[in-house]
Amino acid sequence: MYAMATFAVLVALGIALVRAFLGPTVFDRVLAVNSVGTKTVLLIALLGFLMGRPEFLDIAIAYALINFIGVVAVLKFVKYGDFAHSGEELGGER
Amino acid sequence: MGATAIVVLRLRSLFAVVMLSGIYSFLAASMFVALDAVDVAFTEAAVGAGISTVLMLATLALTGSRERIPVHTPPLPLLVVLVTGAALIYATFDMPAFGDPAAPANLHVAPRYLGDSGHEIGIPNVVTSVLASYRGYDTLGEVTVIFTAGVAVMLLLGGRRGQDAGRKRGDDDAGDAV
């Protein structure tokens, strides 16, 4: 069962990769990166159970946090053009 | 991973390249986990997908986000790269097999580390006792190098801001005097 789930996640990873390669707009690629990160988290968790080492779950959780921070940073960059904005001055002088 | 690397090379939109390099890091991290090198995978994900993506985006904010199309595609560098790669792959044929217990690296000091470090050093984790005790001077040197690099970066970045602030204050003072 774990092997089947791993295979399914790998297929989904491939589809997300195709979208990242082709993606005409920036947001396609951002979404693809987020999706690949999520698939990686799932893959690591599944591999942990597949190889009989469920401790990998902790690592998967840490990956999820890294993925979240990365996507937030990227989206902030896309919206404001740099990282110096606090986000509260929406519709400010820029 | 190979497909990702090729697409990174062919794309000219640097933003997409940054995104794809993040994907590459995640794929490399999954590969390291599959090879049972969890700590390496962790570093790869944290540095490659997390910090370096943010740093490269911050660089993009300062520079343009399009790459110039190269005017020449010389075949000589490609030849050099191919020859070097072939030589490296040829050299791997002399290496012992993966996980070979009779490999030289597994016979020299590794048995002593594995067998005796528990009561010689008193730390249950073998890697920690190797890094912190058997190679203590080496680790001290590395920490010194990283500390020096950090101090240099802080001097470069913080010093300039201090000068700017001083100049601005000076301007303000001059304005007040007038």
Coordinates of N, CA and C in Angstrom, one line a residue, chain B residues 17-97:
Chain B
V17 N 13.9 30.8 -13.2 CA 15.0 30.0 -12.9 C 15.2 29.8 -11.4
V18 N 14.9 30.9 -10.6 CA 14.9 30.8 -9.2 C 13.9 29.8 -8.7
M19 N 12.7 29.9 -9.2 CA 11.7 28.9 -8.8 C 12.1 27.5 -9.1
L20 N 12.7 27.3 -10.3 CA 13.1 25.9 -10.7 C 14.2 25.5 -9.8
S21 N 15.1 26.4 -9.4 CA 16.2 25.9 -8.6 C 15.7 25.5 -7.2
G22 N 14.6 26.1 -6.7 CA 14.0 25.7 -5.5 C 13.5 24.2 -5.7
I23 N 12.8 24.0 -6.8 CA 12.3 22.7 -7.1 C 13.4 21.7 -7.1
Y24 N 14.5 22.1 -7.8 CA 15.7 21.2 -7.9 C 16.2 20.8 -6.5
S25 N 16.2 21.8 -5.6 CA 16.7 21.5 -4.2 C 15.8 20.5 -3.6
F26 N 14.4 20.7 -3.8 CA 13.5 19.7 -3.1 C 13.7 18.3 -3.7
L27 N 13.9 18.2 -5.0 CA 14.1 16.9 -5.6 C 15.4 16.3 -5.1
A28 N 16.5 17.1 -5.0 CA 17.7 16.6 -4.5 C 17.6 16.1 -3.0
A29 N 16.8 16.9 -2.3 CA 16.5 16.5 -0.9 C 15.8 15.1 -0.8
S30 N 14.8 14.9 -1.7 CA 14.1 13.6 -1.7 C 15.1 12.5 -2.1
M31 N 16.0 12.8 -3.0 CA 17.0 11.8 -3.4 C 17.9 11.4 -2.3
F32 N 18.3 12.5 -1.5 CA 19.2 12.2 -0.4 C 18.5 11.3 0.7
V33 N 17.2 11.7 0.9 CA 16.4 10.9 1.9 C 16.3 9.4 1.4
A34 N 16.1 9.2 0.1 CA 16.0 7.9 -0.5 C 17.3 7.2 -0.3
L35 N 18.4 7.9 -0.3 CA 19.7 7.3 -0.1 C 20.1 7.1 1.3
D36 N 19.1 7.5 2.2 CA 19.3 7.3 3.7 C 20.3 8.3 4.2
A37 N 20.5 9.5 3.6 CA 21.3 10.5 4.1 C 20.4 11.7 4.6
V38 N 19.7 11.4 5.7 CA 18.7 12.4 6.1 C 19.2 13.7 6.5
D39 N 20.4 13.7 7.1 CA 21.0 15.0 7.6 C 21.4 15.9 6.4
V40 N 22.0 15.2 5.4 CA 22.3 16.0 4.1 C 21.1 16.5 3.5
A41 N 20.0 15.7 3.4 CA 18.8 16.2 2.8 C 18.2 17.3 3.6
F42 N 18.3 17.3 4.9 CA 17.8 18.4 5.7 C 18.5 19.7 5.4
T43 N 19.9 19.6 5.3 CA 20.7 20.8 5.0 C 20.3 21.3 3.6
E44 N 20.2 20.4 2.6 CA 19.9 20.8 1.3 C 18.5 21.5 1.2
A45 N 17.5 21.0 1.9 CA 16.2 21.7 1.9 C 16.3 23.0 2.5
A46 N 16.9 23.1 3.7 CA 16.9 24.3 4.4 C 17.7 25.4 3.7
V47 N 18.9 25.0 3.2 CA 19.8 26.0 2.5 C 19.3 26.2 1.1
G48 N 19.1 25.1 0.3 CA 18.9 25.2 -1.1 C 17.5 25.8 -1.4
A49 N 16.5 25.2 -0.7 CA 15.1 25.6 -1.1 C 14.7 26.8 -0.2
G50 N 15.2 26.9 1.0 CA 14.7 28.0 1.8 C 15.5 29.3 1.7
I51 N 16.7 29.3 2.2 CA 17.5 30.5 2.3 C 18.0 31.0 1.0
S52 N 18.5 30.1 0.1 CA 19.1 30.6 -1.1 C 18.0 31.1 -2.1
T53 N 16.8 30.6 -2.0 CA 15.7 31.1 -2.8 C 15.4 32.6 -2.4
V54 N 15.4 32.8 -1.1 CA 15.1 34.1 -0.6 C 16.2 35.1 -1.0
L55 N 17.5 34.6 -0.9 CA 18.6 35.5 -1.2 C 18.6 35.8 -2.7
M56 N 18.3 34.8 -3.5 CA 18.4 35.1 -5.0 C 17.3 36.0 -5.4
L57 N 16.1 35.9 -4.7 CA 15.0 36.8 -5.0 C 15.4 38.2 -4.6
A58 N 16.1 38.4 -3.4 CA 16.5 39.7 -3.0 C 17.5 40.3 -4.0
T59 N 18.4 39.4 -4.6 CA 19.3 39.9 -5.6 C 18.5 40.3 -6.8
L60 N 17.5 39.6 -7.2 CA 16.7 39.9 -8.3 C 16.0 41.3 -8.1
A61 N 15.7 41.6 -6.9 CA 15.1 42.9 -6.6 C 16.0 44.0 -6.9
L62 N 17.4 43.7 -6.8 CA 18.4 44.8 -7.1 C 18.8 44.8 -8.5
T63 N 18.7 43.7 -9.2 CA 19.1 43.6 -10.6 C 17.9 43.4 -11.5
G64 N 18.2 43.2 -12.8 CA 17.1 42.9 -13.7 C 16.7 41.5 -13.6
S65 N 15.6 41.1 -14.1 CA 15.1 39.8 -14.0 C 15.1 39.0 -15.4
R66 N 15.8 39.6 -16.4 CA 16.0 38.9 -17.6 C 17.5 38.7 -17.9
E67 N 17.8 37.5 -18.4 CA 19.2 37.2 -18.7 C 19.4 37.5 -20.2
R68 N 20.6 38.1 -20.5 CA 20.9 38.4 -21.8 C 21.2 37.1 -22.6
I69 N 20.8 37.1 -23.8 CA 21.0 35.9 -24.7 C 22.5 35.9 -25.0
P70 N 23.2 34.8 -24.7 CA 24.6 34.8 -25.0 C 24.9 34.8 -26.5
V71 N 25.9 35.6 -26.9 CA 26.1 35.8 -28.3 C 26.9 34.7 -29.0
H72 N 27.6 33.8 -28.2 CA 28.4 32.8 -28.7 C 28.2 31.5 -27.9
T73 N 28.2 30.4 -28.6 CA 28.1 29.1 -28.0 C 29.4 28.2 -28.4
P74 N 30.5 28.5 -27.7 CA 31.7 27.9 -28.2 C 31.8 26.4 -27.9
P75 N 32.2 25.6 -28.8 CA 32.3 24.2 -28.5 C 33.4 23.7 -27.7
L76 N 34.5 24.6 -27.5 CA 35.7 24.2 -26.8 C 35.3 23.9 -25.3
P77 N 34.6 24.9 -24.6 CA 34.3 24.6 -23.2 C 33.4 23.3 -23.0
L78 N 32.5 23.1 -24.0 CA 31.7 21.8 -23.9 C 32.6 20.6 -24.0
L79 N 33.7 20.7 -24.9 CA 34.6 19.6 -25.0 C 35.3 19.4 -23.7
V80 N 35.8 20.5 -23.1 CA 36.6 20.4 -21.8 C 35.7 19.7 -20.8
V81 N 34.5 20.2 -20.7 CA 33.6 19.7 -19.6 C 33.3 18.2 -19.9
L82 N 33.1 17.8 -21.1 CA 32.9 16.4 -21.4 C 34.1 15.5 -21.0
V83 N 35.3 16.0 -21.4 CA 36.5 15.2 -21.1 C 36.7 15.1 -19.6
T84 N 36.5 16.2 -18.9 CA 36.6 16.2 -17.4 C 35.6 15.2 -16.8
G85 N 34.4 15.3 -17.3 CA 33.4 14.4 -16.7 C 33.7 13.0 -17.0
A86 N 34.1 12.7 -18.2 CA 34.5 11.3 -18.5 C 35.6 10.8 -17.6
A87 N 36.6 11.7 -17.4 CA 37.7 11.3 -16.5 C 37.3 11.0 -15.1
L88 N 36.3 11.8 -14.6 CA 35.8 11.6 -13.3 C 35.1 10.3 -13.2
I89 N 34.2 10.1 -14.2 CA 33.5 8.8 -14.2 C 34.4 7.6 -14.3
Y90 N 35.5 7.7 -15.1 CA 36.4 6.7 -15.2 C 37.1 6.4 -13.8
A91 N 37.4 7.5 -13.1 CA 38.0 7.4 -11.8 C 37.1 6.6 -10.8
T92 N 35.8 6.8 -11.0 CA 34.9 6.1 -10.0 C 35.0 4.6 -10.1
F93 N 35.5 4.1 -11.3 CA 35.6 2.6 -11.4 C 36.6 2.0 -10.4
D94 N 37.6 2.9 -10.0 CA 38.5 2.4 -9.0 C 38.0 2.4 -7.6
M95 N 36.9 3.1 -7.4 CA 36.4 3.2 -6.0 C 35.8 1.9 -5.5
P96 N 35.9 1.6 -4.2 CA 35.2 0.4 -3.7 C 33.7 0.5 -3.9
A97 N 33.1 -0.6 -3.8 CA 31.6 -0.6 -4.1 C 30.9 0.1 -2.9

